mmCIF file of C-alpha atoms in Angstrom:
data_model
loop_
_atom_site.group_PDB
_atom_site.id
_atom_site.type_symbol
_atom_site.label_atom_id
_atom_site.label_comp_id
_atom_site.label_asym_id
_atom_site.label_seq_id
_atom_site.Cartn_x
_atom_site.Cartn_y
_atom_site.Cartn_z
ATOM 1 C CA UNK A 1 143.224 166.029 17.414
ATOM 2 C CA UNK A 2 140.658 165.796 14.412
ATOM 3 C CA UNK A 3 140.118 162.516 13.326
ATOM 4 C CA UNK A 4 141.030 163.037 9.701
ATOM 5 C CA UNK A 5 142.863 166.345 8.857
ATOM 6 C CA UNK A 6 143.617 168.638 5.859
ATOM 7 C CA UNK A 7 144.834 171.425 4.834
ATOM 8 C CA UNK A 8 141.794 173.830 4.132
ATOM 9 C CA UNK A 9 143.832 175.628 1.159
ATOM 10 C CA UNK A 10 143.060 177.610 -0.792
ATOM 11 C CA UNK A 11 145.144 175.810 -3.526
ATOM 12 C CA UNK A 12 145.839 178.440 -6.367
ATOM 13 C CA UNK A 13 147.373 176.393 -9.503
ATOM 14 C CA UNK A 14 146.881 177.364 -13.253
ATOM 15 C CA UNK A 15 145.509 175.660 -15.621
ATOM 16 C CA UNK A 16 147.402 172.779 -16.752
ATOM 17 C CA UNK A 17 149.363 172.207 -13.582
ATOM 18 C CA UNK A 18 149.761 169.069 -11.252
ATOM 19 C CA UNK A 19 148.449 169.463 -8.033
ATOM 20 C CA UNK A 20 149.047 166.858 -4.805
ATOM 21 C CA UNK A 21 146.790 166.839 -1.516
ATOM 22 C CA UNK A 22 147.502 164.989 1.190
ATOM 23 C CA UNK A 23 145.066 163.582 3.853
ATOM 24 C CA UNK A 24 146.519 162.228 7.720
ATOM 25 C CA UNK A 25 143.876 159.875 9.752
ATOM 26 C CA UNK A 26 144.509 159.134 13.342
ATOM 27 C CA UNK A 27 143.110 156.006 13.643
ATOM 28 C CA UNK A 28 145.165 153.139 12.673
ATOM 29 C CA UNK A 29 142.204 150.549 12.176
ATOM 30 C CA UNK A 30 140.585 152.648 9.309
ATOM 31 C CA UNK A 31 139.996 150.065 6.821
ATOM 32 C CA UNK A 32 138.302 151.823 3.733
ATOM 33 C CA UNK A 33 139.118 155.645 2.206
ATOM 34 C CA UNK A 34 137.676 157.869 -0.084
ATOM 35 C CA UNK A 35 138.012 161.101 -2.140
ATOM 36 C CA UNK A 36 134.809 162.920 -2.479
ATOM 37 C CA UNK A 37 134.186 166.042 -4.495
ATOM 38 C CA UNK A 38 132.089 169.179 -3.260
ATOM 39 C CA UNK A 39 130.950 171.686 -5.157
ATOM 40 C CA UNK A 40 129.950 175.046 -3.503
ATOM 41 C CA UNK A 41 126.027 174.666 -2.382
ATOM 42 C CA UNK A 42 126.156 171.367 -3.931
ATOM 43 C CA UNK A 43 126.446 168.083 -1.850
ATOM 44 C CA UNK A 44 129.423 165.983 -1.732
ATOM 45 C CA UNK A 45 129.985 163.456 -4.972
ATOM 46 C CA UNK A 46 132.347 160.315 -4.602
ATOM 47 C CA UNK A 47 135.435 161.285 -6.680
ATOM 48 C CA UNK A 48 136.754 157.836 -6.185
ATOM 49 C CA UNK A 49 137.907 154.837 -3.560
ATOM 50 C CA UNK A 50 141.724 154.373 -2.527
ATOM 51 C CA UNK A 51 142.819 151.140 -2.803
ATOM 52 C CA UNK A 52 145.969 150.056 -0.848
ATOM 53 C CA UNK A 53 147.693 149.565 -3.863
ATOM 54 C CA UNK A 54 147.173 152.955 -5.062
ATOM 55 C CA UNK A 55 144.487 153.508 -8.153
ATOM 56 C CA UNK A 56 144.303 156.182 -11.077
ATOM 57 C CA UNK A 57 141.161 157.200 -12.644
ATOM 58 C CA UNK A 58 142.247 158.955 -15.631
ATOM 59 C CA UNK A 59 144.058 162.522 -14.299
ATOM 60 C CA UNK A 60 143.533 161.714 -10.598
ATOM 61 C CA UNK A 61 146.011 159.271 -8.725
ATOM 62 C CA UNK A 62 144.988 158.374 -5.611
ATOM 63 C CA UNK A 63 147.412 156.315 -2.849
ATOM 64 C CA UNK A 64 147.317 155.044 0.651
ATOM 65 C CA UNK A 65 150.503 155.350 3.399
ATOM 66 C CA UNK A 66 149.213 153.140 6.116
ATOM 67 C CA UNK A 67 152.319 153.413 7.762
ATOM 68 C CA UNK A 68 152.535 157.224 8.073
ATOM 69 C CA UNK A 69 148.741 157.266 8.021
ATOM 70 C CA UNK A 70 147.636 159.843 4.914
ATOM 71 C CA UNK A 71 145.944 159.007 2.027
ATOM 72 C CA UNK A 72 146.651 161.569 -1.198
ATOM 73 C CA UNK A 73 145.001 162.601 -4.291
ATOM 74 C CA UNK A 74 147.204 163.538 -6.900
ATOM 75 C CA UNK A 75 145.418 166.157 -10.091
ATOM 76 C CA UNK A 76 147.190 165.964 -13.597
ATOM 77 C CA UNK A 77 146.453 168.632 -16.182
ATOM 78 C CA UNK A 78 144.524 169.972 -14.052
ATOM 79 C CA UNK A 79 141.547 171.881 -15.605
ATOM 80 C CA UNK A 80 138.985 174.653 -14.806
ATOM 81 C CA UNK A 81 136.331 172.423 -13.792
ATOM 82 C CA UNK A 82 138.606 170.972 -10.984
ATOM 83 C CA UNK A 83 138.090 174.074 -8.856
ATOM 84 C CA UNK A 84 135.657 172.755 -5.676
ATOM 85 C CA UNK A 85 136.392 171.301 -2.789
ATOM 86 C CA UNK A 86 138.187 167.860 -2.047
ATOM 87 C CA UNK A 87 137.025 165.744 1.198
ATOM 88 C CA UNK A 88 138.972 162.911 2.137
ATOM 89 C CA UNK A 89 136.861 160.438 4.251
ATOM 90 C CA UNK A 90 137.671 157.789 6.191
ATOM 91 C CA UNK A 91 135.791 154.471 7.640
ATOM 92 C CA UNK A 92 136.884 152.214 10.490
ATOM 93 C CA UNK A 93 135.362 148.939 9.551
ATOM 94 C CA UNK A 94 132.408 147.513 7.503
ATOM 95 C CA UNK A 95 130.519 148.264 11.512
ATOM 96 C CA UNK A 96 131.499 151.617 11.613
ATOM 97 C CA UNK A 97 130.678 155.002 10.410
ATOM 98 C CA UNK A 98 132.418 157.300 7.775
ATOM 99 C CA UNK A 99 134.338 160.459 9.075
ATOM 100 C CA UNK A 100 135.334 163.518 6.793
ATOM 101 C CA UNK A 101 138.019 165.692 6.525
ATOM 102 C CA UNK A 102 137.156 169.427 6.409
ATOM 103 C CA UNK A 103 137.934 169.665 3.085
ATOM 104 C CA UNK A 104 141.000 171.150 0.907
ATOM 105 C CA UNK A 105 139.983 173.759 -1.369
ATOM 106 C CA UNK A 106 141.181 174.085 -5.108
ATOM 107 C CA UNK A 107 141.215 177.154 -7.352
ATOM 108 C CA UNK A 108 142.150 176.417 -10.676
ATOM 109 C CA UNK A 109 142.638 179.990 -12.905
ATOM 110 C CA UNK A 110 143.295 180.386 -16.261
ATOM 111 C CA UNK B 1 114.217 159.630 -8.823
ATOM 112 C CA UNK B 2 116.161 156.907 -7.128
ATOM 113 C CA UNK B 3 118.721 159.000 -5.098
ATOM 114 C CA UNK B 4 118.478 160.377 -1.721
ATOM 115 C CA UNK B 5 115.829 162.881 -1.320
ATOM 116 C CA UNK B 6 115.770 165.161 1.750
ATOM 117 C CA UNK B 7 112.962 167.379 2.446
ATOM 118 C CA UNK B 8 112.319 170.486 3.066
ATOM 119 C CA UNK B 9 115.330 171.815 0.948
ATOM 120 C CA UNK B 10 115.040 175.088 2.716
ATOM 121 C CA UNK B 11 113.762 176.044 6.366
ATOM 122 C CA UNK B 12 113.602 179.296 8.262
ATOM 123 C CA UNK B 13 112.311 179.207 11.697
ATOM 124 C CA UNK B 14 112.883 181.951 14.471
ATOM 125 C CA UNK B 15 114.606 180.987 17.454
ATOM 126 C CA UNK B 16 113.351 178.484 19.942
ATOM 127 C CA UNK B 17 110.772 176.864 17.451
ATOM 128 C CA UNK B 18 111.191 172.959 16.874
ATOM 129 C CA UNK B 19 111.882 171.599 13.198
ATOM 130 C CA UNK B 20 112.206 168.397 11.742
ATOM 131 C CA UNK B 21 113.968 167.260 8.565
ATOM 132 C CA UNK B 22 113.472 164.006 6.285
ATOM 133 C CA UNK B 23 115.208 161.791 4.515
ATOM 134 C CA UNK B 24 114.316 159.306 1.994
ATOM 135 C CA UNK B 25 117.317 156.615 0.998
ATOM 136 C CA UNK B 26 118.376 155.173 -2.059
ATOM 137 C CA UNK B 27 115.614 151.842 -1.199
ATOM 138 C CA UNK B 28 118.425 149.127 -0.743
ATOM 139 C CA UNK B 29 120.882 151.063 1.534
ATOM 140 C CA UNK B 30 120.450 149.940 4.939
ATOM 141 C CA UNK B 31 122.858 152.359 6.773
ATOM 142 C CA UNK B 32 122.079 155.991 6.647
ATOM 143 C CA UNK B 33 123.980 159.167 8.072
ATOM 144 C CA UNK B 34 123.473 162.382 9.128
ATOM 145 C CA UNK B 35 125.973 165.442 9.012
ATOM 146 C CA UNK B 36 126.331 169.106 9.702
ATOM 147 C CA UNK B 37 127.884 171.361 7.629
ATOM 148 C CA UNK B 38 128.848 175.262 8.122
ATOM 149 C CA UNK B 39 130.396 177.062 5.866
ATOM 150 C CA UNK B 40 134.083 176.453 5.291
ATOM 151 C CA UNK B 41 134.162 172.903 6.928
ATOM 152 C CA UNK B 42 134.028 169.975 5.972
ATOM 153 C CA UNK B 43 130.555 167.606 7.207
ATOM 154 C CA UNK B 44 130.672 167.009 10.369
ATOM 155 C CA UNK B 45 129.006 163.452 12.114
ATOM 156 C CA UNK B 46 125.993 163.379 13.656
ATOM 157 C CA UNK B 47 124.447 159.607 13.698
ATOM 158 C CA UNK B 48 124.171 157.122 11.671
ATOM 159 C CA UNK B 49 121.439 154.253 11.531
ATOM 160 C CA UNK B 50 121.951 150.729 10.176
ATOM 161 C CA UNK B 51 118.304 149.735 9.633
ATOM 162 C CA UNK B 52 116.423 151.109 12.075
ATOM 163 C CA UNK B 53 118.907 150.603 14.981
ATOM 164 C CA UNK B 54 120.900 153.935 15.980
ATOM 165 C CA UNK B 55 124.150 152.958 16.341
ATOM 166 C CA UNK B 56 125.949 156.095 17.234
ATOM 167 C CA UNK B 57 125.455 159.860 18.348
ATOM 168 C CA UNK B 58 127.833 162.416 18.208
ATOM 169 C CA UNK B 59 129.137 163.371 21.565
ATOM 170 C CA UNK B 60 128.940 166.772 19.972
ATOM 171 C CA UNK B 61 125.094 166.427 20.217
ATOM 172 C CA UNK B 62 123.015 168.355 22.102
ATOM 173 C CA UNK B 63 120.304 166.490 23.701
ATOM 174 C CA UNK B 64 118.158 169.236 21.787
ATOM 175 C CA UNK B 65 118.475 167.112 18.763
ATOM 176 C CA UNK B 66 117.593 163.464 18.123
ATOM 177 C CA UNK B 67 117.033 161.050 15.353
ATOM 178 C CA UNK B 68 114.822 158.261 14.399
ATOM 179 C CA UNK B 69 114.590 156.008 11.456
ATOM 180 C CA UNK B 70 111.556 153.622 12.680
ATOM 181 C CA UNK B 71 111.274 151.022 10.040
ATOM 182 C CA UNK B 72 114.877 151.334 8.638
ATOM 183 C CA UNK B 73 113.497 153.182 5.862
ATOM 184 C CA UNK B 74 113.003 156.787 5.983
ATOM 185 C CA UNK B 75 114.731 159.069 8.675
ATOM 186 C CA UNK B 76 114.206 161.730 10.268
ATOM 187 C CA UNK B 77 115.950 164.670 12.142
ATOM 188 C CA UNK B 78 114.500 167.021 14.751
ATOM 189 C CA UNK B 79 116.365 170.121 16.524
ATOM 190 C CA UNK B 80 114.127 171.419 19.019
ATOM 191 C CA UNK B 81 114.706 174.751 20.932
ATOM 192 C CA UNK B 82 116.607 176.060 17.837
ATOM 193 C CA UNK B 83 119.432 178.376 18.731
ATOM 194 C CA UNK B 84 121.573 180.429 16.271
ATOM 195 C CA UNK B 85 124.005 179.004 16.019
ATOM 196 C CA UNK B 86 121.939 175.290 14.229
ATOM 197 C CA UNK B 87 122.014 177.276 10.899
ATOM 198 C CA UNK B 88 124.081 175.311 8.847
ATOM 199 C CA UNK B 89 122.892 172.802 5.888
ATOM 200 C CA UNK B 90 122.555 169.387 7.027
ATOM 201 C CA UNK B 91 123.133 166.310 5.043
ATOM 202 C CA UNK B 92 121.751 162.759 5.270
ATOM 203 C CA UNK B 93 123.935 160.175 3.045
ATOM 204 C CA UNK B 94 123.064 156.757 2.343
ATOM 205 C CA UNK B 95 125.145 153.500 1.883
ATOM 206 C CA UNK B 96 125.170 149.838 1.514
ATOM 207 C CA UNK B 97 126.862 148.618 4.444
ATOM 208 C CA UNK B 98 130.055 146.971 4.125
ATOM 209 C CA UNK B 99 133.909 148.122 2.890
ATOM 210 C CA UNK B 100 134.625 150.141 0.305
ATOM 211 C CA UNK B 101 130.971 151.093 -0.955
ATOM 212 C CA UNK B 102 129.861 154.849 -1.919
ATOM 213 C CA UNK B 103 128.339 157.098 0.382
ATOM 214 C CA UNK B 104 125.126 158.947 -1.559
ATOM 215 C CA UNK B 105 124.208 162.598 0.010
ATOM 216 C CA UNK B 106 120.649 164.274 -0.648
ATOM 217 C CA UNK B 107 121.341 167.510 -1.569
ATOM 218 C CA UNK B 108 120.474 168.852 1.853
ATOM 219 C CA UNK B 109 118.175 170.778 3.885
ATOM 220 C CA UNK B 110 119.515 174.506 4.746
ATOM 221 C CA UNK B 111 118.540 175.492 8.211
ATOM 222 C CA UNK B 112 118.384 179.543 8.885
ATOM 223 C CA UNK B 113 117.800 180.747 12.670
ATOM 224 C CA UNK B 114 116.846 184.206 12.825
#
């Protein structure tokens, strides 16, 4: 079983629609979480942190389930530009290294 | 430019030939990271350094490949006996250690294997 796990999509949604991701980790002691952003060709780009208590950064929601184990990342009005790749990463412990998910991928059309 | 710069951005090398990537970090991150990445998947973990101690290989690691970062500034990455299947873009990401803090990826060296 993969460490962290999503689905790989593709995500199809127009223009203007919510869209919800979800993101299981295995390992119960993962302490910090992330969203990151890929582009195609491009590296990935923090989208933002997940905080236990759940954190919005303008359209995108982000929340934590430690009890089920997934983080998700929730897209409001979702625009053109949206359309890359999500990675949801995970960390163990200040000591410990960062793992990524392979990635959900999101087509926004017109 | 204070980000992470990896160099070359682009290799080609024949099969069986040795090649070695750098990367420079963002000057105050202490723990850097290096990932695989084919197309369709997500990166996938190599190593990772904090300072110039290795903490952690991939048990997915051939002993073809191996790492060094000798003064815990600058890394670098060397595959030798390249096979075919190597191609894929690898990424070295940066990061101040402790909770919570941003991971900061060079934008990659591409590795072909013809």
């Amino acid at each position: 079983r993969k460490e962290v796990e999503q689905d790989p999509g593709p995500f199809n949604v127009p223009e203007g629609a919510t869209v919800a991701f979800n993101c299981t980790y295995s390992n119960s002691a993962s302490q910090s979480f992330f969203w990151y952003r890929q582009d195609c060709r491009k590296e990935p780009k923090l989208l933002m942190s997940v905080y236990s208590s759940g954190n919005e950064d303008g359209r995108f929601t982000a929340q934590l389930n430690r009890a089920s184990q997934y983080i998700s990342l929730l897209i409001r009005d979702s625009k053109l530009s949206d359309s890359a790749t999500y990675l949801c990463v995970c960390g163990y412990s200040s000591a410990s290294k960062i793992i990524f998910g392979s990635g959900t991928r999101l087509s926004i059309r017109p | 430019d204070t980000g992470v710069s990896q160099d070359p951005r682009h290799k080609i090398t024949k099969r069986g030939q040795n090649v070695t990537f750098r990367c420079d970090p963002i000057s105050e991150h202490n723990r850097l990271y290096w990932y695989r990445q084919t197309l369709g998947q997500g990166p996938e973990f190599l190593t990772y350094f904090q300072n110039e101690a290795q903490l952690e290989k991939s048990r997915l690691l051939s002993d073809r490949f191996s790492a060094e970062r000798p003064k815990g500034s600058f890394s670098t990455l060397e595959i030798q006996r390249t096979e075919q299947g190597d191609s894929a873009m690898y990424l070295c990401a940066t990061q101040v250690r402790g909770q919570n803090t941003e991971a900061f990826f060079g934008q990659g060296t591409r590795l072909t294997v013809v």
